[in-house]
């Protein structure tokens, strides 16, 4: 039987608004919450990892600096706490030239391997109060303070001695007698009862060591001395001012997020040495700190965007399929209501809508069959009724009826009249017809 599809009883636009949009919004909200949660957890875990890496880096930086202090303590132990070395130091500063020369040679022999073994050590100075203002200038031997190329250390020594400190540090410039120009050095002063032991360090060498500890791009490590003065810097040309250091230290925090330096937001970590008053500061630009996180976030965003596109397409297909299935159901219901043939053929594939369509079509067919049976029964009953009436209206019955009416009219009028004659004639005609049919 050929089926004809009528106009869809369900408007697609309304169905789309009521079905597709809520379904898509639910998926988008779920994906958005999932994406936000993932990014939050990733950023929090990355921040913990960064904090751990920073602390390890700061510990390594301070350990590198404190190794220099340990070298100074080793020299102090072997030069100042050793009675024979103290005697040599005192003899080197005496007027007796022969004795002084011998003591100077012995001290140089002791210092030479130490300076050679430590590439970051420029020189070691030994000074004991003496009337000749002489001191041991490392491998250069005994020198006069006023005549030696490096005389700046003495003023720093006197100033620090007045402060009562047991260890202090100064950054200063020394004349390079070999290559010319100046050398940037860091001098550690370790005073004792009759003089001072000084360790001069190549600042550039330790700056390089600190720079090798840097983990993030554009990260900067700064080592401050006991007076919060910048001693070592991983990037010597970094735009770090003393005002920045003061502002950071005033906050009295181990970590500071969002500190602006040179127009960029930085994550600052601070670690202070428990043995010395030195501090190590780490500056990490947020752009470098979260570079990998941002790349991961971009990947996650692209992944969720692809998921949104796929879900949107699936929602459209699901909505369209639901619309078609519900339209078919509505058409079948309308056809059943109007007693027409089903406009939809039963699909071969099975799902909940198709099962519903099969059941509805089966009910529709059974209903039409019952209607046909009911109509047939009504027709047969009507025919039987008409046959019964027809049998009751046979010619003999009519003749007898007319004769009864004829005699009743005579009884009522008392004589023949026009009506009784007409009834008599009709009865005669029927009687004649009946006799002729029986004769045939």
Coordinates of C-alpha atoms in Angstrom, one line a residue:
X1 CA 0.0 0.0 0.0
X2 CA 1.4 3.3 -1.0
X3 CA 1.9 5.8 1.8
X4 CA 1.7 9.6 1.6
X5 CA 3.5 11.7 4.1
X6 CA 1.5 14.7 5.1
X7 CA 2.9 18.0 6.5
X8 CA 4.8 17.4 9.8
X9 CA 2.6 18.0 12.8
X10 CA 5.6 19.2 14.9
X11 CA 7.4 22.5 14.1
X12 CA 11.1 21.9 13.8
X13 CA 12.1 25.3 15.1
X14 CA 10.1 24.9 18.4
X15 CA 11.4 21.3 18.8
X16 CA 14.9 22.5 18.2
X17 CA 14.7 25.2 20.8
X18 CA 13.1 23.0 23.4
X19 CA 15.3 20.0 22.8
X20 CA 18.7 20.9 21.2
X21 CA 19.5 24.1 23.2
X22 CA 18.9 22.6 26.7
X23 CA 20.9 19.5 25.7
X24 CA 23.8 21.5 24.3
X25 CA 23.8 23.9 27.3
X26 CA 24.0 21.0 29.7
X27 CA 26.9 19.5 27.9
X28 CA 28.7 22.9 27.6
X29 CA 28.2 23.6 31.3
X30 CA 29.6 20.2 32.2
X31 CA 32.6 20.6 29.9
X32 CA 33.2 24.1 31.2
X33 CA 33.2 22.9 34.8
X34 CA 35.5 20.0 33.9
X35 CA 37.9 22.2 32.1
X36 CA 38.0 24.8 34.9
X37 CA 38.6 22.1 37.4
X38 CA 41.4 20.5 35.3
X39 CA 43.1 23.9 34.8
X40 CA 42.8 24.8 38.5
X41 CA 44.3 21.5 39.6
X42 CA 47.1 21.7 37.0
X43 CA 48.0 25.3 38.0
X44 CA 47.9 24.4 41.7
X45 CA 50.1 21.3 41.2
X46 CA 52.5 23.3 39.0
X47 CA 52.7 26.1 41.6
X48 CA 53.6 23.5 44.2
X49 CA 56.3 22.0 41.9
X50 CA 57.6 25.5 41.2
X51 CA 57.8 26.3 44.9
X52 CA 59.7 23.0 45.5
X53 CA 62.1 23.7 42.6
X54 CA 62.6 27.2 43.8
X55 CA 63.4 26.1 47.3
X56 CA 65.9 23.5 46.1
X57 CA 67.5 26.1 43.8
X58 CA 67.8 28.6 46.6
X59 CA 69.3 26.0 48.9
X60 CA 71.8 25.1 46.2
X61 CA 72.7 28.8 45.7
X62 CA 73.1 29.5 49.4
X63 CA 75.1 26.3 49.7
X64 CA 77.4 27.4 46.9
X65 CA 78.0 30.7 48.7
X66 CA 78.3 29.2 52.1
X67 CA 81.0 26.9 50.7
X68 CA 83.1 30.0 50.3
X69 CA 82.4 30.8 54.0
X70 CA 83.6 27.2 54.8
X71 CA 86.8 27.9 52.8
X72 CA 87.3 31.0 55.0
X73 CA 86.7 29.0 58.1
X74 CA 89.2 26.5 56.9
X75 CA 91.8 29.2 56.4
X76 CA 91.0 30.7 59.8
X77 CA 91.4 27.3 61.4
X78 CA 94.7 26.6 59.8
X79 CA 96.2 30.1 59.9
X80 CA 94.7 31.8 62.9
X81 CA 94.1 28.9 65.2
X82 CA 97.3 27.2 64.4
X83 CA 100.1 28.3 66.7
X84 CA 102.9 27.8 64.2
X85 CA 101.1 29.7 61.5
X86 CA 100.4 32.5 63.9
X87 CA 104.1 32.6 64.7
X88 CA 104.9 32.8 61.0
X89 CA 102.4 35.6 60.5
X90 CA 103.9 37.6 63.3
X91 CA 107.4 36.9 62.1
X92 CA 106.6 38.1 58.6
X93 CA 105.6 41.4 59.9
X94 CA 108.8 41.9 62.0
X95 CA 111.8 44.1 61.1
X96 CA 114.2 41.2 60.8
X97 CA 114.5 40.7 57.1
X98 CA 115.7 37.2 57.1
X99 CA 113.1 36.0 59.5
X100 CA 110.4 37.9 57.7
X101 CA 111.4 36.4 54.3
X102 CA 111.4 32.9 55.7
X103 CA 108.0 33.4 57.3
X104 CA 106.6 35.0 54.1
X105 CA 107.9 32.0 52.0
X106 CA 106.2 29.5 54.3
X107 CA 102.9 31.4 54.2
X108 CA 103.0 31.7 50.4
X109 CA 103.7 28.0 50.2
X110 CA 100.6 27.3 52.3
X111 CA 98.3 29.7 50.4
X112 CA 99.4 28.8 46.9
X113 CA 97.7 25.4 46.6
X114 CA 94.5 26.7 48.1
X115 CA 94.2 29.6 45.7
X116 CA 95.1 27.4 42.7
X117 CA 92.6 24.8 43.7
X118 CA 89.7 27.2 44.0
X119 CA 89.1 29.0 40.6
X120 CA 86.7 31.5 42.2
X121 CA 89.4 32.8 44.8
X122 CA 91.3 35.8 43.5
X123 CA 93.6 36.2 46.5
X124 CA 93.9 35.7 50.3
X125 CA 95.0 38.6 52.5
X126 CA 96.5 38.3 56.0
X127 CA 96.9 41.3 58.2
X128 CA 98.3 41.5 61.7
X129 CA 98.7 44.8 63.5
X130 CA 102.3 45.9 63.1
X131 CA 104.2 49.2 63.2
X132 CA 105.2 48.8 59.5
X133 CA 101.6 48.6 58.1
X134 CA 102.5 45.5 56.2
X135 CA 100.3 42.5 55.2
X136 CA 100.5 39.3 53.3
X137 CA 98.9 39.9 49.8
X138 CA 98.4 36.3 48.9
X139 CA 100.9 34.9 46.4
X140 CA 102.3 38.5 46.0
X141 CA 103.9 38.1 49.4
X142 CA 104.5 40.9 52.0
X143 CA 103.3 44.3 50.9
X144 CA 103.0 47.7 52.3
X145 CA 99.3 48.9 52.7
X146 CA 100.0 52.3 51.3
X147 CA 102.1 51.2 48.4
X148 CA 100.2 48.1 47.2
X149 CA 97.9 48.3 44.2
X150 CA 94.9 47.3 46.3
X151 CA 94.5 49.7 49.3
X152 CA 90.7 50.0 49.4
X153 CA 90.3 47.0 51.7
X154 CA 91.8 48.7 54.7
X155 CA 89.0 51.3 55.1
X156 CA 86.4 48.6 54.8
X157 CA 88.2 46.7 57.5
X158 CA 88.3 49.6 59.9
X159 CA 84.6 50.4 59.3
X160 CA 83.6 46.9 59.8
X161 CA 85.7 46.5 62.9
X162 CA 83.9 49.4 64.5
X163 CA 80.6 47.7 63.9
X164 CA 81.6 44.7 66.0
X165 CA 80.7 42.2 63.3
X166 CA 82.5 38.8 63.2
X167 CA 82.0 38.4 59.5
X168 CA 81.1 41.0 56.8
X169 CA 81.2 41.3 53.1
X170 CA 82.0 44.1 50.6
X171 CA 81.8 44.4 46.9
X172 CA 84.6 46.4 45.5
X173 CA 86.9 47.0 42.5
X174 CA 90.5 45.9 42.3
X175 CA 93.1 46.9 39.7
X176 CA 94.0 44.1 37.3
X177 CA 97.8 44.3 37.1
X178 CA 97.9 41.6 34.3
X179 CA 95.2 42.7 31.8
X180 CA 94.6 46.2 33.0
X181 CA 91.3 47.7 34.0
X182 CA 89.4 46.7 37.1
X183 CA 88.2 43.4 38.6
X184 CA 84.9 43.1 40.4
X185 CA 85.5 41.2 43.6
X186 CA 83.6 40.3 46.7
X187 CA 85.8 40.4 49.8
X188 CA 84.9 38.5 53.0
X189 CA 86.4 39.9 56.2
X190 CA 87.0 37.6 59.1
X191 CA 88.6 39.6 62.0
X192 CA 90.5 38.1 64.9
X193 CA 92.0 39.7 68.0
X194 CA 95.1 41.1 66.3
X195 CA 94.2 41.5 62.7
X196 CA 92.0 40.2 59.9
X197 CA 91.8 37.4 57.3
X198 CA 90.3 38.4 54.0
X199 CA 89.1 36.2 51.1
X200 CA 88.8 38.0 47.7
X201 CA 86.4 36.2 45.3
X202 CA 85.8 36.7 41.6
X203 CA 82.3 38.0 41.4
X204 CA 81.9 36.9 37.7
X205 CA 82.8 33.3 38.5
X206 CA 80.2 32.9 41.2
X207 CA 77.7 34.8 39.1
X208 CA 78.2 32.2 36.4
X209 CA 77.8 29.3 38.9
X210 CA 74.5 30.9 40.1
X211 CA 73.3 31.4 36.6
X212 CA 73.9 27.7 35.9
X213 CA 71.4 27.0 38.7
X214 CA 68.6 28.9 36.9
X215 CA 65.8 26.7 35.8
X216 CA 63.3 29.0 34.1
X217 CA 63.7 31.4 31.2
X218 CA 64.6 34.9 32.3
X219 CA 64.8 33.8 35.9
X220 CA 67.1 35.9 38.1
X221 CA 68.9 34.8 41.3
X222 CA 70.3 37.4 43.7
X223 CA 72.4 36.8 46.8
X224 CA 72.4 39.5 49.4
X225 CA 74.9 40.0 52.2
X226 CA 74.3 40.7 55.9
X227 CA 73.5 44.3 55.0
X228 CA 71.0 43.3 52.3
X229 CA 73.4 44.5 49.6
X230 CA 73.5 42.7 46.2
X231 CA 76.6 40.5 46.1
X232 CA 76.0 38.0 43.4
X233 CA 73.6 38.1 40.5
X234 CA 72.7 35.6 37.8
X235 CA 72.1 38.4 35.3
X236 CA 74.6 41.2 36.0
X237 CA 72.7 43.6 33.7
X238 CA 69.3 42.9 35.3
X239 CA 67.3 46.1 36.2
X240 CA 67.3 45.4 39.9
X241 CA 67.5 48.4 42.2
X242 CA 68.2 48.6 45.9
X243 CA 64.7 50.1 46.3
X244 CA 63.2 46.9 44.8
X245 CA 65.2 44.8 47.4
X246 CA 64.1 47.0 50.2
X247 CA 60.4 46.8 49.1
X248 CA 60.5 43.1 48.9
X249 CA 62.2 42.5 52.2
X250 CA 59.8 44.9 54.0
X251 CA 56.9 42.5 53.2
X252 CA 58.6 39.9 55.3
X253 CA 57.3 37.0 53.2
X254 CA 58.9 33.9 51.8
X255 CA 57.0 34.2 48.5
X256 CA 55.6 37.2 46.7
X257 CA 53.4 36.8 43.7
X258 CA 52.8 39.5 41.2
X259 CA 55.8 41.8 42.0
X260 CA 56.4 44.3 39.2
X261 CA 60.0 44.5 38.0
X262 CA 60.9 46.3 34.8
X263 CA 57.2 46.4 33.9
X264 CA 56.8 42.6 34.2
X265 CA 55.0 40.6 36.9
X266 CA 57.3 38.3 38.8
X267 CA 57.1 35.5 41.3
X268 CA 59.6 36.1 44.1
X269 CA 61.0 33.5 46.5
X270 CA 63.2 34.4 49.5
X271 CA 65.5 32.1 51.5
X272 CA 67.8 33.1 54.3
X273 CA 70.8 31.2 55.4
X274 CA 70.5 29.9 59.0
X275 CA 74.3 30.2 59.5
X276 CA 74.9 33.5 58.0
X277 CA 72.7 36.6 57.4
X278 CA 72.9 36.1 53.7
X279 CA 69.7 35.8 51.7
X280 CA 69.0 34.4 48.3
X281 CA 66.1 35.9 46.1
X282 CA 64.6 34.3 43.1
X283 CA 62.7 36.3 40.5
X284 CA 60.7 34.4 37.9
X285 CA 58.5 36.2 35.3
X286 CA 55.0 34.8 35.3
X287 CA 55.2 34.5 31.5
X288 CA 58.2 32.1 31.9
X289 CA 56.9 30.5 35.1
X290 CA 53.6 29.5 33.5
X291 CA 54.8 29.0 30.0
X292 CA 54.5 25.3 30.0
X293 CA 51.2 25.6 32.0
X294 CA 49.9 28.0 29.4
X295 CA 50.9 25.6 26.6
X296 CA 49.2 22.8 28.5
X297 CA 46.2 25.0 29.1
X298 CA 46.0 25.9 25.3
X299 CA 46.1 22.1 24.5
X300 CA 43.4 21.5 27.0
X301 CA 41.3 24.4 25.6
X302 CA 41.8 23.0 22.0
X303 CA 40.8 19.5 23.3
X304 CA 37.7 20.8 24.9
X305 CA 36.9 22.9 21.8
X306 CA 37.1 19.8 19.7
X307 CA 34.9 18.0 22.3
X308 CA 32.4 20.9 22.1
X309 CA 32.3 20.7 18.3
X310 CA 31.8 16.9 18.4
X311 CA 29.1 17.2 21.1
X312 CA 27.4 19.9 19.1
X313 CA 27.3 17.7 16.0
X314 CA 26.1 14.7 18.0
X315 CA 23.4 16.9 19.6
X316 CA 22.2 18.1 16.2
X317 CA 22.0 14.5 14.9
X318 CA 20.3 13.3 18.0
X319 CA 17.8 16.2 17.9
X320 CA 17.1 15.7 14.2
X321 CA 16.6 11.9 14.7
X322 CA 14.3 12.6 17.7
X323 CA 12.4 15.1 15.6
X324 CA 11.9 12.6 12.8
X325 CA 10.9 9.8 15.1
X326 CA 8.4 12.0 17.0
X327 CA 7.1 13.3 13.8
X328 CA 6.5 9.8 12.5
X329 CA 4.7 9.0 15.8
X330 CA 2.5 12.1 15.5
X331 CA 1.7 11.2 11.8
X332 CA 0.6 7.7 12.8
X333 CA -1.6 9.1 15.6
X334 CA -3.2 11.6 13.2
X335 CA -3.7 8.9 10.6
X336 CA -5.3 6.6 13.3
X337 CA -7.5 9.5 14.4
X338 CA -8.7 10.1 10.8
X339 CA -8.9 6.4 10.0
X340 CA -6.3 6.6 7.2
X341 CA -3.5 4.3 6.2
X342 CA -0.2 4.6 8.2
X343 CA 2.0 7.2 6.4
X344 CA 5.3 5.6 7.8
X345 CA 6.9 2.4 6.9
X346 CA 8.4 0.3 9.6
X347 CA 12.3 0.8 9.7
X348 CA 14.5 -2.2 9.8
X349 CA 16.9 -1.0 12.5
X350 CA 15.7 -1.1 16.1
X351 CA 15.7 1.5 18.9
X352 CA 13.2 2.8 21.4
X353 CA 11.4 5.0 18.8
X354 CA 11.3 2.3 16.2
X355 CA 9.9 -0.2 18.7
X356 CA 7.3 2.3 19.6
X357 CA 6.5 2.8 15.9
X358 CA 6.2 -0.9 15.4
X359 CA 3.8 -1.2 18.4
X360 CA 1.8 1.8 17.2
X361 CA 1.5 0.4 13.6
X362 CA 0.5 -3.0 15.0
X363 CA -2.2 -1.4 17.2
X364 CA -3.2 0.8 14.2
X365 CA -3.7 -2.3 12.0
X366 CA -5.5 -4.2 14.7
X367 CA -7.8 -1.2 15.3
X368 CA -8.6 -1.0 11.5
X369 CA -9.3 -4.7 11.4
X370 CA -11.7 -4.4 14.4
X371 CA -13.4 -1.4 12.7
X372 CA -13.8 -3.4 9.5
X373 CA -15.2 -6.3 11.4
X374 CA -17.6 -4.0 13.3
X375 CA -18.7 -2.4 10.1
X376 CA -19.3 -5.9 8.5
X377 CA -21.4 -7.0 11.6
X378 CA -23.5 -3.8 11.4
X379 CA -24.1 -4.3 7.7
X380 CA -25.2 -7.9 8.2
X381 CA -27.5 -6.9 11.0
X382 CA -29.1 -4.2 8.9
X383 CA -29.6 -6.6 6.0
X384 CA -31.2 -9.2 8.3
X385 CA -33.5 -6.5 9.7
X386 CA -34.5 -5.4 6.2
X387 CA -35.1 -9.0 5.1
X388 CA -37.3 -9.6 8.2
X389 CA -39.3 -6.5 7.3
X390 CA -39.5 -7.6 3.7
X391 CA -40.8 -11.0 4.7
X392 CA -43.4 -9.4 6.8
X393 CA -44.6 -7.3 3.8
X394 CA -45.6 -10.3 1.6
X395 CA -48.6 -9.9 -1.0
X396 CA -50.9 -12.2 1.0
X397 CA -50.3 -10.2 4.1
X398 CA -51.0 -6.9 2.2
X399 CA -54.2 -8.4 0.7
X400 CA -55.5 -9.5 4.1
X401 CA -54.6 -6.2 5.5
X402 CA -56.4 -4.2 2.8
X403 CA -59.5 -6.4 3.2
X404 CA -59.5 -5.8 6.9
X405 CA -59.2 -2.1 6.3
X406 CA -62.1 -2.3 3.7
X407 CA -64.5 -4.0 6.1
X408 CA -63.5 -1.7 8.9
X409 CA -64.3 1.3 6.7
X410 CA -67.7 -0.2 5.8
X411 CA -68.4 -0.8 9.5
X412 CA -67.5 2.8 10.4
X413 CA -69.4 4.5 7.5
X414 CA -72.3 2.1 7.3
X415 CA -72.1 2.1 3.5
X416 CA -69.7 2.0 0.6
X417 CA -67.8 5.1 -0.2
X418 CA -64.9 6.3 -2.4
X419 CA -62.2 5.3 0.0
X420 CA -63.6 1.8 0.5
X421 CA -63.9 1.3 -3.2
X422 CA -60.2 2.4 -3.7
X423 CA -59.2 -0.2 -1.0
X424 CA -61.3 -2.8 -2.7
X425 CA -59.7 -2.1 -6.1
X426 CA -56.2 -2.2 -4.6
X427 CA -57.0 -5.5 -3.0
X428 CA -58.3 -6.9 -6.3
X429 CA -55.2 -5.8 -8.2
X430 CA -52.9 -7.5 -5.7
X431 CA -55.0 -10.6 -5.7
X432 CA -54.8 -10.7 -9.5
X433 CA -51.1 -10.2 -9.5
X434 CA -50.6 -12.9 -7.0
X435 CA -52.7 -15.3 -9.0
X436 CA -50.8 -14.6 -12.1
X437 CA -47.4 -15.2 -10.4
X438 CA -48.7 -18.5 -9.1
X439 CA -49.9 -19.5 -12.5
X440 CA -46.5 -18.7 -14.0

